[in-house]
Amino acid sequence: MTLARHLATIDLLCSRPFPAESGRSDVGHSGPGFHTAELSTSEEFWEDRSRMEPVGEQFEAEREALALLLGERWGEPQVFSLRSLLIRSMEDGEEIPEPWQALGNSVPDLHLWRVDGRWVALGIAKWDTELPYQLLAVVTETDPP
């Protein structure tokens, strides 16, 4: 079952130490103070954009179902907007720490929990119109900016 696999991946990220240097991991990308897992990735939309909306809705439903399961463990999530991070970085020159900088470039908002001194987040990334959706899980010790 997909949700069970996603939960297992999030549990793995919560238990792993953070690496000293940034790089790819077996489930996504990790760096000092964070892990990011690519839980699901859709098809690309270069040829046919007619499926973008239903696929986006499917990813939202998957995130909501996973958030419900995590909410049973950790309580209701905070919904945290990342929309201002790109503006703060590009226009104001503010230095945004990772993983928040990368997330701010592609994820409009996150479902966010504080668990055992770490932040656990779920978000849906969409880098550009033609590119796929990605359901992301993030575990970090860095506070949201």
Short mmCIF file of N, CA and C in Angstrom, two decimals:
data_model
loop_
_atom_site.label_atom_id
_atom_site.label_comp_id
_atom_site.label_asym_id
_atom_site.label_seq_id
_atom_site.Cartn_x
_atom_site.Cartn_y
_atom_site.Cartn_z
N MET A 1 0.84 -1.19 0.00
CA MET A 1 0.00 0.00 0.00
C MET A 1 0.88 1.24 0.00
N THR A 2 0.51 2.23 -0.80
CA THR A 2 1.31 3.43 -0.98
C THR A 2 1.44 4.24 0.31
N LEU A 3 0.33 4.46 1.02
CA LEU A 3 0.39 5.25 2.25
C LEU A 3 1.28 4.58 3.29
N ALA A 4 1.22 3.27 3.39
CA ALA A 4 2.08 2.55 4.33
C ALA A 4 3.55 2.73 3.96
N ARG A 5 3.84 2.72 2.67
CA ARG A 5 5.23 2.93 2.22
C ARG A 5 5.68 4.36 2.54
N HIS A 6 4.78 5.33 2.34
CA HIS A 6 5.11 6.72 2.66
C HIS A 6 5.39 6.89 4.16
N LEU A 7 4.54 6.27 4.99
CA LEU A 7 4.76 6.34 6.44
C LEU A 7 6.09 5.72 6.83
N ALA A 8 6.43 4.60 6.22
CA ALA A 8 7.71 3.94 6.51
C ALA A 8 8.88 4.84 6.12
N THR A 9 8.76 5.53 4.99
CA THR A 9 9.82 6.44 4.56
C THR A 9 9.96 7.61 5.54
N ILE A 10 8.84 8.17 5.98
CA ILE A 10 8.89 9.27 6.95
C ILE A 10 9.50 8.80 8.26
N ASP A 11 9.13 7.61 8.72
CA ASP A 11 9.73 7.06 9.94
C ASP A 11 11.24 6.89 9.78
N LEU A 12 11.67 6.43 8.61
CA LEU A 12 13.10 6.28 8.33
C LEU A 12 13.81 7.63 8.41
N LEU A 13 13.21 8.66 7.78
CA LEU A 13 13.83 9.99 7.81
C LEU A 13 13.92 10.53 9.24
N CYS A 14 12.89 10.28 10.04
CA CYS A 14 12.88 10.76 11.42
C CYS A 14 13.96 10.10 12.27
N SER A 15 14.35 8.88 11.92
CA SER A 15 15.32 8.15 12.72
C SER A 15 16.77 8.32 12.23
N ARG A 16 16.96 8.82 11.04
CA ARG A 16 18.30 8.96 10.46
C ARG A 16 19.04 10.17 11.01
N PRO A 17 20.34 10.02 11.19
CA PRO A 17 21.14 11.22 11.48
C PRO A 17 21.27 12.05 10.20
N PHE A 18 21.52 13.33 10.36
CA PHE A 18 21.70 14.19 9.21
C PHE A 18 23.14 14.10 8.73
N PRO A 19 23.35 14.12 7.42
CA PRO A 19 24.72 14.03 6.90
C PRO A 19 25.47 15.35 7.06
N ALA A 20 26.78 15.27 6.97
CA ALA A 20 27.63 16.46 7.07
C ALA A 20 27.61 17.27 5.78
N GLU A 21 27.33 16.62 4.64
CA GLU A 21 27.35 17.30 3.35
C GLU A 21 26.09 16.98 2.57
N SER A 22 25.70 17.89 1.69
CA SER A 22 24.51 17.71 0.85
C SER A 22 24.76 16.69 -0.24
N GLY A 23 23.70 15.95 -0.57
CA GLY A 23 23.80 14.99 -1.66
C GLY A 23 22.53 14.17 -1.79
N ARG A 24 22.48 13.36 -2.83
CA ARG A 24 21.34 12.46 -3.04
C ARG A 24 21.36 11.37 -1.99
N SER A 25 20.16 10.93 -1.62
CA SER A 25 20.03 9.78 -0.72
C SER A 25 19.23 8.72 -1.45
N ASP A 26 18.94 7.63 -0.78
CA ASP A 26 18.17 6.57 -1.41
C ASP A 26 16.72 6.96 -1.66
N VAL A 27 16.23 8.03 -1.00
CA VAL A 27 14.83 8.44 -1.17
C VAL A 27 14.67 9.88 -1.64
N GLY A 28 15.75 10.62 -1.80
CA GLY A 28 15.64 12.01 -2.21
C GLY A 28 16.94 12.76 -2.07
N HIS A 29 16.93 13.77 -1.21
CA HIS A 29 18.10 14.63 -1.02
C HIS A 29 18.26 14.89 0.47
N SER A 30 19.49 14.86 0.95
CA SER A 30 19.79 15.15 2.35
C SER A 30 20.96 16.12 2.43
N GLY A 31 21.02 16.80 3.54
CA GLY A 31 22.11 17.73 3.77
C GLY A 31 22.22 18.02 5.25
N PRO A 32 23.14 18.89 5.63
CA PRO A 32 23.28 19.22 7.05
C PRO A 32 21.95 19.73 7.62
N GLY A 33 21.39 18.99 8.54
CA GLY A 33 20.17 19.40 9.22
C GLY A 33 18.87 19.06 8.54
N PHE A 34 18.89 18.31 7.42
CA PHE A 34 17.62 17.99 6.76
C PHE A 34 17.70 16.73 5.90
N HIS A 35 16.52 16.14 5.70
CA HIS A 35 16.28 15.07 4.74
C HIS A 35 15.03 15.43 3.96
N THR A 36 15.05 15.20 2.66
CA THR A 36 13.87 15.36 1.82
C THR A 36 13.66 14.06 1.07
N ALA A 37 12.41 13.56 1.08
CA ALA A 37 12.08 12.33 0.35
C ALA A 37 11.06 12.66 -0.73
N GLU A 38 11.28 12.11 -1.90
CA GLU A 38 10.33 12.21 -3.00
C GLU A 38 9.41 11.00 -2.90
N LEU A 39 8.27 11.18 -2.26
CA LEU A 39 7.35 10.07 -2.00
C LEU A 39 6.65 9.59 -3.26
N SER A 40 6.22 10.52 -4.10
CA SER A 40 5.54 10.21 -5.36
C SER A 40 5.92 11.26 -6.39
N THR A 41 6.01 10.83 -7.64
CA THR A 41 6.28 11.75 -8.74
C THR A 41 5.33 11.41 -9.88
N SER A 42 4.66 12.44 -10.42
CA SER A 42 3.73 12.23 -11.52
C SER A 42 4.47 12.17 -12.85
N GLU A 43 3.68 11.99 -13.89
CA GLU A 43 4.24 12.10 -15.23
C GLU A 43 4.50 13.57 -15.54
N GLU A 44 5.27 13.82 -16.59
CA GLU A 44 5.49 15.19 -17.06
C GLU A 44 4.35 15.59 -17.99
N PHE A 45 4.22 16.88 -18.27
CA PHE A 45 3.09 17.39 -19.03
C PHE A 45 3.52 18.14 -20.28
N TRP A 46 4.59 17.70 -20.92
CA TRP A 46 5.11 18.37 -22.11
C TRP A 46 4.14 18.28 -23.27
N GLU A 47 3.56 17.12 -23.48
CA GLU A 47 2.71 16.89 -24.64
C GLU A 47 1.24 17.13 -24.35
N ASP A 48 0.78 16.81 -23.14
CA ASP A 48 -0.65 16.86 -22.83
C ASP A 48 -0.86 17.50 -21.47
N ARG A 49 -1.29 18.75 -21.47
CA ARG A 49 -1.53 19.46 -20.21
C ARG A 49 -2.94 19.24 -19.68
N SER A 50 -3.76 18.51 -20.41
CA SER A 50 -5.15 18.30 -19.98
C SER A 50 -5.24 17.48 -18.70
N ARG A 51 -4.22 16.73 -18.38
CA ARG A 51 -4.23 15.89 -17.17
C ARG A 51 -3.65 16.60 -15.96
N MET A 52 -3.12 17.80 -16.13
CA MET A 52 -2.46 18.49 -15.02
C MET A 52 -3.40 18.71 -13.84
N GLU A 53 -4.59 19.20 -14.08
CA GLU A 53 -5.51 19.49 -12.98
C GLU A 53 -5.93 18.23 -12.24
N PRO A 54 -6.37 17.17 -12.94
CA PRO A 54 -6.74 15.96 -12.19
C PRO A 54 -5.57 15.33 -11.45
N VAL A 55 -4.39 15.39 -12.03
CA VAL A 55 -3.21 14.84 -11.36
C VAL A 55 -2.89 15.67 -10.12
N GLY A 56 -2.98 16.99 -10.25
CA GLY A 56 -2.76 17.87 -9.09
C GLY A 56 -3.75 17.57 -7.98
N GLU A 57 -5.00 17.34 -8.33
CA GLU A 57 -6.02 16.99 -7.33
C GLU A 57 -5.73 15.65 -6.68
N GLN A 58 -5.22 14.70 -7.45
CA GLN A 58 -4.84 13.39 -6.91
C GLN A 58 -3.70 13.55 -5.89
N PHE A 59 -2.73 14.38 -6.21
CA PHE A 59 -1.62 14.61 -5.29
C PHE A 59 -2.08 15.30 -4.01
N GLU A 60 -3.01 16.25 -4.14
CA GLU A 60 -3.59 16.89 -2.95
C GLU A 60 -4.30 15.86 -2.08
N ALA A 61 -5.07 14.98 -2.70
CA ALA A 61 -5.80 13.96 -1.95
C ALA A 61 -4.83 13.01 -1.24
N GLU A 62 -3.74 12.66 -1.92
CA GLU A 62 -2.74 11.78 -1.32
C GLU A 62 -2.07 12.46 -0.12
N ARG A 63 -1.75 13.74 -0.28
CA ARG A 63 -1.14 14.48 0.85
C ARG A 63 -2.12 14.56 2.01
N GLU A 64 -3.39 14.84 1.74
CA GLU A 64 -4.39 14.95 2.81
C GLU A 64 -4.57 13.63 3.54
N ALA A 65 -4.59 12.52 2.80
CA ALA A 65 -4.73 11.20 3.43
C ALA A 65 -3.53 10.90 4.31
N LEU A 66 -2.35 11.20 3.84
CA LEU A 66 -1.14 10.99 4.63
C LEU A 66 -1.12 11.91 5.84
N ALA A 67 -1.55 13.16 5.66
CA ALA A 67 -1.60 14.11 6.78
C ALA A 67 -2.59 13.63 7.86
N LEU A 68 -3.69 13.02 7.46
CA LEU A 68 -4.64 12.47 8.44
C LEU A 68 -3.97 11.38 9.28
N LEU A 69 -3.24 10.50 8.62
CA LEU A 69 -2.55 9.42 9.36
C LEU A 69 -1.48 9.99 10.30
N LEU A 70 -0.72 10.95 9.82
CA LEU A 70 0.29 11.57 10.67
C LEU A 70 -0.36 12.37 11.79
N GLY A 71 -1.51 12.97 11.50
CA GLY A 71 -2.25 13.71 12.52
C GLY A 71 -2.73 12.82 13.66
N GLU A 72 -3.01 11.57 13.35
CA GLU A 72 -3.38 10.62 14.42
C GLU A 72 -2.21 10.39 15.36
N ARG A 73 -1.00 10.48 14.86
CA ARG A 73 0.20 10.30 15.68
C ARG A 73 0.56 11.57 16.45
N TRP A 74 0.56 12.70 15.72
CA TRP A 74 1.19 13.91 16.22
C TRP A 74 0.24 15.09 16.40
N GLY A 75 -1.03 14.90 16.13
CA GLY A 75 -1.99 15.99 16.23
C GLY A 75 -2.15 16.72 14.91
N GLU A 76 -3.00 17.72 14.93
CA GLU A 76 -3.27 18.51 13.73
C GLU A 76 -2.01 19.22 13.26
N PRO A 77 -1.77 19.23 11.96
CA PRO A 77 -0.60 19.96 11.46
C PRO A 77 -0.87 21.45 11.38
N GLN A 78 0.20 22.21 11.40
CA GLN A 78 0.13 23.62 11.01
C GLN A 78 0.17 23.63 9.48
N VAL A 79 -0.56 24.52 8.87
CA VAL A 79 -0.41 24.73 7.43
C VAL A 79 0.43 25.98 7.29
N PHE A 80 1.59 25.82 6.68
CA PHE A 80 2.62 26.85 6.63
C PHE A 80 2.84 27.27 5.18
N SER A 81 2.60 28.52 4.86
CA SER A 81 2.79 29.04 3.51
C SER A 81 4.27 29.34 3.26
N LEU A 82 4.74 28.97 2.09
CA LEU A 82 6.12 29.25 1.68
C LEU A 82 6.18 30.30 0.58
N ARG A 83 5.05 30.86 0.22
CA ARG A 83 4.98 31.79 -0.92
C ARG A 83 5.90 33.00 -0.77
N SER A 84 6.10 33.48 0.44
CA SER A 84 6.92 34.68 0.62
C SER A 84 8.42 34.39 0.56
N LEU A 85 8.82 33.13 0.69
CA LEU A 85 10.25 32.83 0.74
C LEU A 85 10.98 33.20 -0.55
N LEU A 86 10.37 32.93 -1.69
CA LEU A 86 11.01 33.26 -2.96
C LEU A 86 11.18 34.77 -3.08
N ILE A 87 10.17 35.53 -2.70
CA ILE A 87 10.24 36.99 -2.74
C ILE A 87 11.31 37.49 -1.78
N ARG A 88 11.30 36.96 -0.57
CA ARG A 88 12.28 37.40 0.42
C ARG A 88 13.70 37.11 -0.05
N SER A 89 13.89 35.98 -0.72
CA SER A 89 15.21 35.62 -1.21
C SER A 89 15.61 36.43 -2.43
N MET A 90 14.72 36.51 -3.42
CA MET A 90 15.06 37.16 -4.69
C MET A 90 15.07 38.69 -4.58
N GLU A 91 14.03 39.25 -4.00
CA GLU A 91 13.90 40.71 -3.99
C GLU A 91 14.61 41.37 -2.81
N ASP A 92 14.56 40.72 -1.66
CA ASP A 92 15.13 41.33 -0.45
C ASP A 92 16.56 40.85 -0.17
N GLY A 93 17.00 39.81 -0.90
CA GLY A 93 18.33 39.28 -0.70
C GLY A 93 18.51 38.50 0.59
N GLU A 94 17.40 38.15 1.24
CA GLU A 94 17.49 37.41 2.49
C GLU A 94 18.03 36.00 2.22
N GLU A 95 18.94 35.57 3.08
CA GLU A 95 19.47 34.22 2.96
C GLU A 95 18.54 33.27 3.71
N ILE A 96 17.91 32.37 2.97
CA ILE A 96 16.97 31.40 3.53
C ILE A 96 17.72 30.08 3.69
N PRO A 97 17.71 29.48 4.89
CA PRO A 97 18.44 28.23 5.08
C PRO A 97 17.76 27.05 4.39
N GLU A 98 18.55 26.05 4.05
CA GLU A 98 18.00 24.80 3.52
C GLU A 98 17.38 24.01 4.66
N PRO A 99 16.37 23.26 4.42
CA PRO A 99 15.74 22.94 3.13
C PRO A 99 14.71 23.96 2.69
N TRP A 100 14.51 25.03 3.47
CA TRP A 100 13.45 25.99 3.21
C TRP A 100 13.65 26.74 1.90
N GLN A 101 14.90 27.06 1.55
CA GLN A 101 15.17 27.75 0.29
C GLN A 101 14.68 26.94 -0.90
N ALA A 102 15.07 25.69 -0.98
CA ALA A 102 14.66 24.83 -2.10
C ALA A 102 13.14 24.63 -2.10
N LEU A 103 12.56 24.43 -0.94
CA LEU A 103 11.11 24.23 -0.87
C LEU A 103 10.38 25.49 -1.32
N GLY A 104 10.86 26.66 -0.96
CA GLY A 104 10.22 27.91 -1.34
C GLY A 104 10.19 28.15 -2.83
N ASN A 105 11.06 27.48 -3.58
CA ASN A 105 11.09 27.63 -5.03
C ASN A 105 10.02 26.82 -5.74
N SER A 106 9.43 25.82 -5.06
CA SER A 106 8.52 24.93 -5.79
C SER A 106 7.29 24.48 -4.99
N VAL A 107 7.26 24.72 -3.70
CA VAL A 107 6.18 24.23 -2.85
C VAL A 107 5.43 25.44 -2.27
N PRO A 108 4.15 25.60 -2.59
CA PRO A 108 3.42 26.77 -2.08
C PRO A 108 3.12 26.72 -0.58
N ASP A 109 2.85 25.52 -0.06
CA ASP A 109 2.56 25.40 1.37
C ASP A 109 2.86 23.99 1.85
N LEU A 110 3.01 23.89 3.17
CA LEU A 110 3.34 22.61 3.81
C LEU A 110 2.37 22.31 4.94
N HIS A 111 2.18 21.04 5.20
CA HIS A 111 1.58 20.58 6.45
C HIS A 111 2.77 20.27 7.34
N LEU A 112 2.78 20.83 8.55
CA LEU A 112 3.99 20.87 9.37
C LEU A 112 3.69 20.43 10.79
N TRP A 113 4.54 19.53 11.31
CA TRP A 113 4.47 19.07 12.70
C TRP A 113 5.83 19.25 13.36
N ARG A 114 5.82 19.46 14.65
CA ARG A 114 7.05 19.48 15.46
C ARG A 114 7.08 18.17 16.22
N VAL A 115 8.10 17.34 15.98
CA VAL A 115 8.18 15.99 16.54
C VAL A 115 9.58 15.75 17.08
N ASP A 116 9.69 15.53 18.37
CA ASP A 116 10.98 15.17 18.99
C ASP A 116 12.12 16.10 18.56
N GLY A 117 11.89 17.39 18.58
CA GLY A 117 12.93 18.35 18.27
C GLY A 117 13.19 18.56 16.79
N ARG A 118 12.41 17.92 15.94
CA ARG A 118 12.56 18.07 14.49
C ARG A 118 11.23 18.53 13.90
N TRP A 119 11.30 19.15 12.73
CA TRP A 119 10.12 19.50 11.97
C TRP A 119 9.89 18.43 10.92
N VAL A 120 8.65 17.99 10.79
CA VAL A 120 8.26 17.03 9.76
C VAL A 120 7.22 17.74 8.89
N ALA A 121 7.42 17.72 7.58
CA ALA A 121 6.55 18.46 6.68
C ALA A 121 6.18 17.62 5.46
N LEU A 122 4.97 17.89 4.96
CA LEU A 122 4.50 17.32 3.70
C LEU A 122 4.15 18.45 2.76
N GLY A 123 4.59 18.36 1.52
CA GLY A 123 4.27 19.38 0.54
C GLY A 123 4.22 18.79 -0.86
N ILE A 124 3.64 19.56 -1.76
CA ILE A 124 3.57 19.16 -3.17
C ILE A 124 4.36 20.16 -3.98
N ALA A 125 5.40 19.66 -4.62
CA ALA A 125 6.27 20.51 -5.45
C ALA A 125 5.78 20.49 -6.89
N LYS A 126 5.89 21.65 -7.53
CA LYS A 126 5.61 21.79 -8.96
C LYS A 126 6.54 22.87 -9.46
N TRP A 127 7.62 22.47 -10.13
CA TRP A 127 8.66 23.41 -10.53
C TRP A 127 8.24 24.28 -11.70
N ASP A 128 7.48 23.72 -12.64
CA ASP A 128 7.06 24.49 -13.81
C ASP A 128 5.86 23.77 -14.43
N THR A 129 5.20 24.44 -15.35
CA THR A 129 3.96 23.92 -15.92
C THR A 129 4.11 22.52 -16.49
N GLU A 130 5.17 22.28 -17.24
CA GLU A 130 5.35 21.00 -17.92
C GLU A 130 5.92 19.92 -17.03
N LEU A 131 6.48 20.29 -15.92
CA LEU A 131 7.19 19.34 -15.06
C LEU A 131 6.23 18.61 -14.13
N PRO A 132 6.66 17.46 -13.59
CA PRO A 132 5.76 16.65 -12.77
C PRO A 132 5.48 17.26 -11.40
N TYR A 133 4.40 16.79 -10.81
CA TYR A 133 4.13 17.03 -9.40
C TYR A 133 4.98 16.06 -8.60
N GLN A 134 5.39 16.49 -7.40
CA GLN A 134 6.09 15.59 -6.47
C GLN A 134 5.50 15.77 -5.08
N LEU A 135 5.15 14.66 -4.46
CA LEU A 135 4.76 14.67 -3.06
C LEU A 135 6.04 14.51 -2.26
N LEU A 136 6.35 15.50 -1.43
CA LEU A 136 7.60 15.52 -0.68
C LEU A 136 7.35 15.38 0.82
N ALA A 137 8.23 14.67 1.47
CA ALA A 137 8.30 14.65 2.95
C ALA A 137 9.65 15.25 3.31
N VAL A 138 9.63 16.09 4.33
CA VAL A 138 10.85 16.76 4.78
C VAL A 138 10.96 16.58 6.29
N VAL A 139 12.16 16.25 6.74
CA VAL A 139 12.47 16.23 8.16
C VAL A 139 13.69 17.12 8.34
N THR A 140 13.57 18.09 9.26
CA THR A 140 14.66 19.03 9.46
C THR A 140 14.73 19.49 10.91
N GLU A 141 15.92 19.87 11.32
CA GLU A 141 16.09 20.46 12.63
C GLU A 141 16.11 21.99 12.55
N THR A 142 16.08 22.52 11.33
CA THR A 142 16.11 23.96 11.11
C THR A 142 14.70 24.52 11.19
N ASP A 143 14.50 25.50 12.04
CA ASP A 143 13.18 26.12 12.19
C ASP A 143 12.76 26.81 10.89
N PRO A 144 11.46 26.82 10.61
CA PRO A 144 10.98 27.55 9.44
C PRO A 144 11.32 29.03 9.55
N PRO A 145 11.68 29.65 8.45
CA PRO A 145 12.02 31.07 8.49
C PRO A 145 10.78 31.95 8.64
#
